[in-house]
Amino acid sequence: DTAVSQTPKYLVTQMGNDKSIKCEQNLGHDTMYWYKQDSKKFLKIMFSYNNKELIINETVPNRFSPKSPDKAHLNLHINSLELGDSAVYFCASSQEWWGLQETQYFGPGTRLLVL
Amino acid sequence: DAKTTQPNSMESNEEEPVHLPCNHSTISGTDYIHWYRQLPSQGPEYVIHGLTSNVNNRMASLAIAEDRKSSTLILHRATLRDAAVYYCILRDVDLGANAGKSTFGDGTTLTVKP
């Protein structure tokens, strides 16, 4: 059983398009995250949701809009894609968003290439 | 945010111990030290974490300096499958401005030679 899954695994699209990446976790966790890993392998947090509420928004352009329909899902919608959005996007989850139960479980990543 | 500093890369021979250092001189009293690793083409995975005392689990050991300004991840017998980027990060367990944020630095790329 995959703990944190993401779809699609690969996404190739043209500049200006709108695309979504889906994430699901079956761990019963309350908190989910989106990270972006650029070509230099630097991993940067973008958003965090706890119980479907946004708790962290790290200066991400408003073209990026996360949506959490329920605790097990956190989707990422990106409008008007730009070349600089090309990266690997990782979803993660943890039991809580602060405190001692913060071990994060990451998905396999979605490799986005904007042409 | 408290930051961590790690060497860019390290090499090890298979079946030998590996000591991966991390400096965190601005660590606060409520920061836990976490280590994650990222195997090629995979998402990061949790390795170990600690606060003050040394910690052991099935994957590794974590040695924390008495002043907590540095720590060392110890792989007792490196295997080829341990080749990965190892990240040392600080997680504030206090409900403050830094709660919930993990700042992943550049990490150390570990190469294991057969």
Short mmCIF file of C-alpha atoms in Angstrom, two decimals:
data_model
loop_
_atom_site.label_atom_id
_atom_site.label_comp_id
_atom_site.label_asym_id
_atom_site.label_seq_id
_atom_site.Cartn_x
_atom_site.Cartn_y
_atom_site.Cartn_z
CA ASP A 1 0.00 0.00 0.00
CA THR A 2 1.35 3.39 -0.99
CA ALA A 3 1.27 5.77 1.97
CA VAL A 4 1.45 9.02 0.01
CA SER A 5 0.61 8.93 -3.68
CA GLN A 6 0.74 11.60 -6.34
CA THR A 7 -0.65 11.80 -9.85
CA PRO A 8 0.56 12.29 -12.43
CA LYS A 9 4.16 11.17 -12.07
CA TYR A 10 5.22 13.16 -15.12
CA LEU A 11 3.61 16.26 -16.59
CA VAL A 12 4.79 18.00 -19.75
CA THR A 13 2.83 21.05 -20.82
CA GLN A 14 3.04 24.34 -22.66
CA MET A 15 3.53 27.76 -21.12
CA GLY A 16 0.27 29.45 -20.21
CA ASN A 17 -1.65 26.24 -19.58
CA ASP A 18 -3.44 25.38 -16.33
CA LYS A 19 -2.68 22.04 -14.67
CA SER A 20 -3.39 20.17 -11.47
CA ILE A 21 -1.42 17.67 -9.41
CA LYS A 22 -3.26 15.39 -7.01
CA CYS A 23 -2.05 13.96 -3.72
CA GLU A 24 -3.61 11.38 -1.44
CA GLN A 25 -2.41 9.89 1.84
CA ASN A 26 -3.84 6.81 3.53
CA LEU A 27 -1.98 7.25 6.83
CA GLY A 28 -4.79 9.03 8.65
CA HIS A 29 -2.61 12.11 9.08
CA ASP A 30 -3.99 15.54 9.82
CA THR A 31 -1.36 17.60 7.99
CA MET A 32 -0.33 17.68 4.36
CA TYR A 33 2.33 19.67 2.53
CA TRP A 34 3.50 20.69 -0.92
CA TYR A 35 7.20 21.12 -1.61
CA LYS A 36 9.01 22.28 -4.74
CA GLN A 37 12.43 20.89 -5.67
CA ASP A 38 14.20 22.88 -8.35
CA SER A 39 16.96 21.83 -10.71
CA LYS A 40 19.58 22.50 -8.05
CA LYS A 41 17.82 19.97 -5.80
CA PHE A 42 16.89 22.60 -3.22
CA LEU A 43 13.70 21.49 -1.47
CA LYS A 44 11.40 24.33 -0.44
CA ILE A 45 8.07 24.18 1.36
CA MET A 46 5.20 25.86 -0.47
CA PHE A 47 2.03 25.13 1.50
CA SER A 48 0.81 23.21 4.48
CA TYR A 49 -2.76 22.25 5.39
CA ASN A 50 -3.98 20.97 8.72
CA ASN A 51 -7.46 19.48 8.89
CA LYS A 52 -8.27 21.07 5.53
CA GLU A 53 -7.15 24.52 6.68
CA LEU A 54 -4.21 26.43 5.22
CA ILE A 55 -1.57 27.00 7.89
CA ILE A 56 1.59 27.72 5.91
CA ASN A 57 1.86 29.73 2.70
CA GLU A 58 5.47 30.44 1.88
CA THR A 59 5.41 33.39 -0.48
CA VAL A 60 4.20 31.38 -3.42
CA PRO A 61 2.73 33.19 -6.47
CA ASN A 62 -1.04 33.23 -6.39
CA ARG A 63 -1.03 31.24 -9.64
CA PHE A 64 -0.56 28.29 -7.29
CA SER A 65 -3.74 27.35 -5.45
CA PRO A 66 -3.87 24.36 -3.14
CA LYS A 67 -7.19 22.73 -2.37
CA SER A 68 -7.95 20.20 0.33
CA PRO A 69 -11.35 18.54 -0.17
CA ASP A 70 -10.74 16.34 2.87
CA LYS A 71 -7.91 15.46 5.25
CA ALA A 72 -6.61 12.71 2.99
CA HIS A 73 -6.26 14.85 -0.12
CA LEU A 74 -4.30 17.97 -1.01
CA ASN A 75 -4.32 18.99 -4.65
CA LEU A 76 -2.22 21.68 -6.28
CA HIS A 77 -3.61 23.72 -9.14
CA ILE A 78 -1.29 25.91 -11.17
CA ASN A 79 -2.62 28.61 -13.50
CA SER A 80 -0.78 30.20 -16.41
CA LEU A 81 2.25 27.94 -16.17
CA GLU A 82 5.65 29.56 -16.64
CA LEU A 83 9.02 28.11 -17.61
CA GLY A 84 10.27 28.66 -14.04
CA ASP A 85 7.59 26.36 -12.70
CA SER A 86 9.48 23.39 -14.11
CA ALA A 87 10.53 21.36 -11.09
CA VAL A 88 9.69 18.27 -9.10
CA TYR A 89 6.74 18.77 -6.76
CA PHE A 90 6.52 16.61 -3.66
CA CYS A 91 3.51 16.06 -1.49
CA ALA A 92 4.03 15.00 2.13
CA SER A 93 1.97 14.31 5.23
CA SER A 94 2.52 14.16 8.96
CA GLN A 95 0.44 13.29 12.02
CA GLU A 96 0.50 16.87 13.28
CA TRP A 97 1.92 20.12 11.93
CA TRP A 98 3.92 21.04 15.01
CA GLY A 99 5.11 19.38 18.14
CA LEU A 100 6.65 15.97 18.43
CA GLN A 101 4.64 14.03 15.84
CA GLU A 102 6.12 15.77 12.85
CA THR A 103 7.79 12.98 10.95
CA GLN A 104 6.89 13.64 7.35
CA TYR A 105 6.12 11.00 4.77
CA PHE A 106 6.77 12.06 1.20
CA GLY A 107 5.19 11.01 -2.05
CA PRO A 108 7.20 9.93 -5.09
CA GLY A 109 7.07 13.36 -6.72
CA THR A 110 5.56 14.86 -9.88
CA ARG A 111 8.06 15.94 -12.48
CA LEU A 112 6.66 19.02 -14.22
CA LEU A 113 8.24 20.31 -17.41
CA VAL A 114 6.91 23.52 -18.91
CA LEU A 115 7.88 24.09 -22.55
CA ASP B 1 14.98 30.42 11.04
CA ALA B 2 17.85 28.41 12.41
CA LYS B 3 19.93 27.06 9.54
CA THR B 4 22.07 24.00 9.07
CA THR B 5 25.38 23.59 7.25
CA GLN B 6 26.50 20.31 5.72
CA PRO B 7 29.38 19.31 3.42
CA ASN B 8 28.29 19.13 -0.20
CA SER B 9 29.51 15.59 -0.72
CA MET B 10 31.14 12.63 0.98
CA GLU B 11 32.40 9.26 -0.15
CA SER B 12 32.47 5.97 1.63
CA ASN B 13 33.42 2.40 0.91
CA GLU B 14 30.80 -0.29 1.15
CA GLU B 15 30.47 -1.93 4.58
CA GLU B 16 32.42 0.83 6.28
CA PRO B 17 30.93 3.29 8.78
CA VAL B 18 29.96 6.75 7.57
CA HIS B 19 29.81 9.88 9.72
CA LEU B 20 27.77 12.70 8.18
CA PRO B 21 28.27 16.01 10.01
CA CYS B 22 25.84 18.89 10.40
CA ASN B 23 26.40 22.28 12.00
CA HIS B 24 23.51 24.21 13.50
CA SER B 25 25.12 26.90 15.62
CA THR B 26 21.93 29.00 15.92
CA ILE B 27 19.75 26.14 17.12
CA SER B 28 17.08 27.14 19.64
CA GLY B 29 16.06 25.26 22.75
CA THR B 30 12.87 23.99 21.10
CA ASP B 31 14.43 22.81 17.83
CA TYR B 32 14.55 19.09 17.20
CA ILE B 33 17.26 17.82 14.85
CA HIS B 34 15.82 15.69 12.05
CA TRP B 35 17.59 13.78 9.32
CA TYR B 36 16.00 12.78 6.06
CA ARG B 37 17.52 11.21 2.99
CA GLN B 38 16.53 11.27 -0.64
CA LEU B 39 17.38 8.32 -2.82
CA PRO B 40 17.75 9.00 -6.56
CA SER B 41 14.41 9.81 -8.22
CA GLN B 42 12.46 9.36 -4.98
CA GLY B 43 10.90 11.56 -2.35
CA PRO B 44 12.75 12.24 0.90
CA GLU B 45 12.38 9.66 3.66
CA TYR B 46 12.72 10.06 7.39
CA VAL B 47 15.87 8.66 8.98
CA ILE B 48 16.07 9.75 12.60
CA HIS B 49 15.56 12.67 14.95
CA GLY B 50 16.65 13.79 18.40
CA LEU B 51 16.76 16.66 20.85
CA THR B 52 19.71 16.28 23.23
CA SER B 53 20.54 12.64 23.77
CA ASN B 54 22.09 10.34 21.22
CA VAL B 55 19.52 8.23 19.39
CA ASN B 56 19.63 4.87 17.66
CA ASN B 57 17.21 3.17 15.33
CA ARG B 58 17.37 0.41 12.76
CA MET B 59 18.59 2.79 10.05
CA ALA B 60 21.20 4.89 11.80
CA SER B 61 22.49 6.57 14.94
CA LEU B 62 22.41 10.25 15.75
CA ALA B 63 25.12 11.78 17.90
CA ILE B 64 24.33 15.24 19.23
CA ALA B 65 27.02 17.52 20.64
CA GLU B 66 26.62 18.58 24.24
CA ASP B 67 26.06 22.22 23.22
CA ARG B 68 23.68 21.04 20.45
CA LYS B 69 25.46 23.19 17.89
CA SER B 70 26.36 20.20 15.78
CA SER B 71 25.28 16.64 15.19
CA THR B 72 26.48 13.60 13.28
CA LEU B 73 24.46 10.98 11.49
CA ILE B 74 26.19 7.62 11.68
CA LEU B 75 25.56 4.81 9.23
CA HIS B 76 27.26 1.85 10.83
CA ARG B 77 27.83 -0.17 7.66
CA ALA B 78 27.24 1.67 4.42
CA THR B 79 25.66 -0.25 1.58
CA LEU B 80 25.23 0.74 -2.03
CA ARG B 81 21.56 1.39 -1.25
CA ASP B 82 22.60 4.12 1.18
CA ALA B 83 23.82 6.34 -1.67
CA ALA B 84 21.56 9.38 -1.38
CA VAL B 85 21.37 13.04 -0.44
CA TYR B 86 21.18 13.38 3.35
CA TYR B 87 19.42 16.41 4.79
CA CYS B 88 19.84 17.70 8.31
CA ILE B 89 16.94 19.97 9.26
CA LEU B 90 15.65 21.66 12.37
CA ARG B 91 12.00 21.47 13.40
CA ASP B 92 10.72 23.85 16.07
CA VAL B 93 8.31 21.96 18.33
CA ASP B 94 7.03 25.18 19.84
CA LEU B 95 3.87 26.75 18.44
CA GLY B 96 5.52 29.87 17.14
CA ALA B 97 6.33 31.57 13.88
CA ASN B 98 8.48 28.68 12.72
CA ALA B 99 6.05 25.93 13.64
CA GLY B 100 5.50 23.41 10.90
CA LYS B 101 8.32 24.65 8.72
CA SER B 102 11.15 22.41 7.67
CA THR B 103 14.03 24.22 6.02
CA PHE B 104 15.86 21.68 3.91
CA GLY B 105 19.38 22.88 3.13
CA ASP B 106 21.56 21.66 0.30
CA GLY B 107 22.25 18.34 1.98
CA THR B 108 25.23 16.01 1.63
CA THR B 109 25.45 13.75 -1.38
CA LEU B 110 26.79 10.42 -0.16
CA THR B 111 28.54 8.20 -2.69
CA VAL B 112 29.18 4.61 -1.66
CA LYS B 113 31.89 2.76 -3.54
CA PRO B 114 31.83 -1.03 -3.85
#
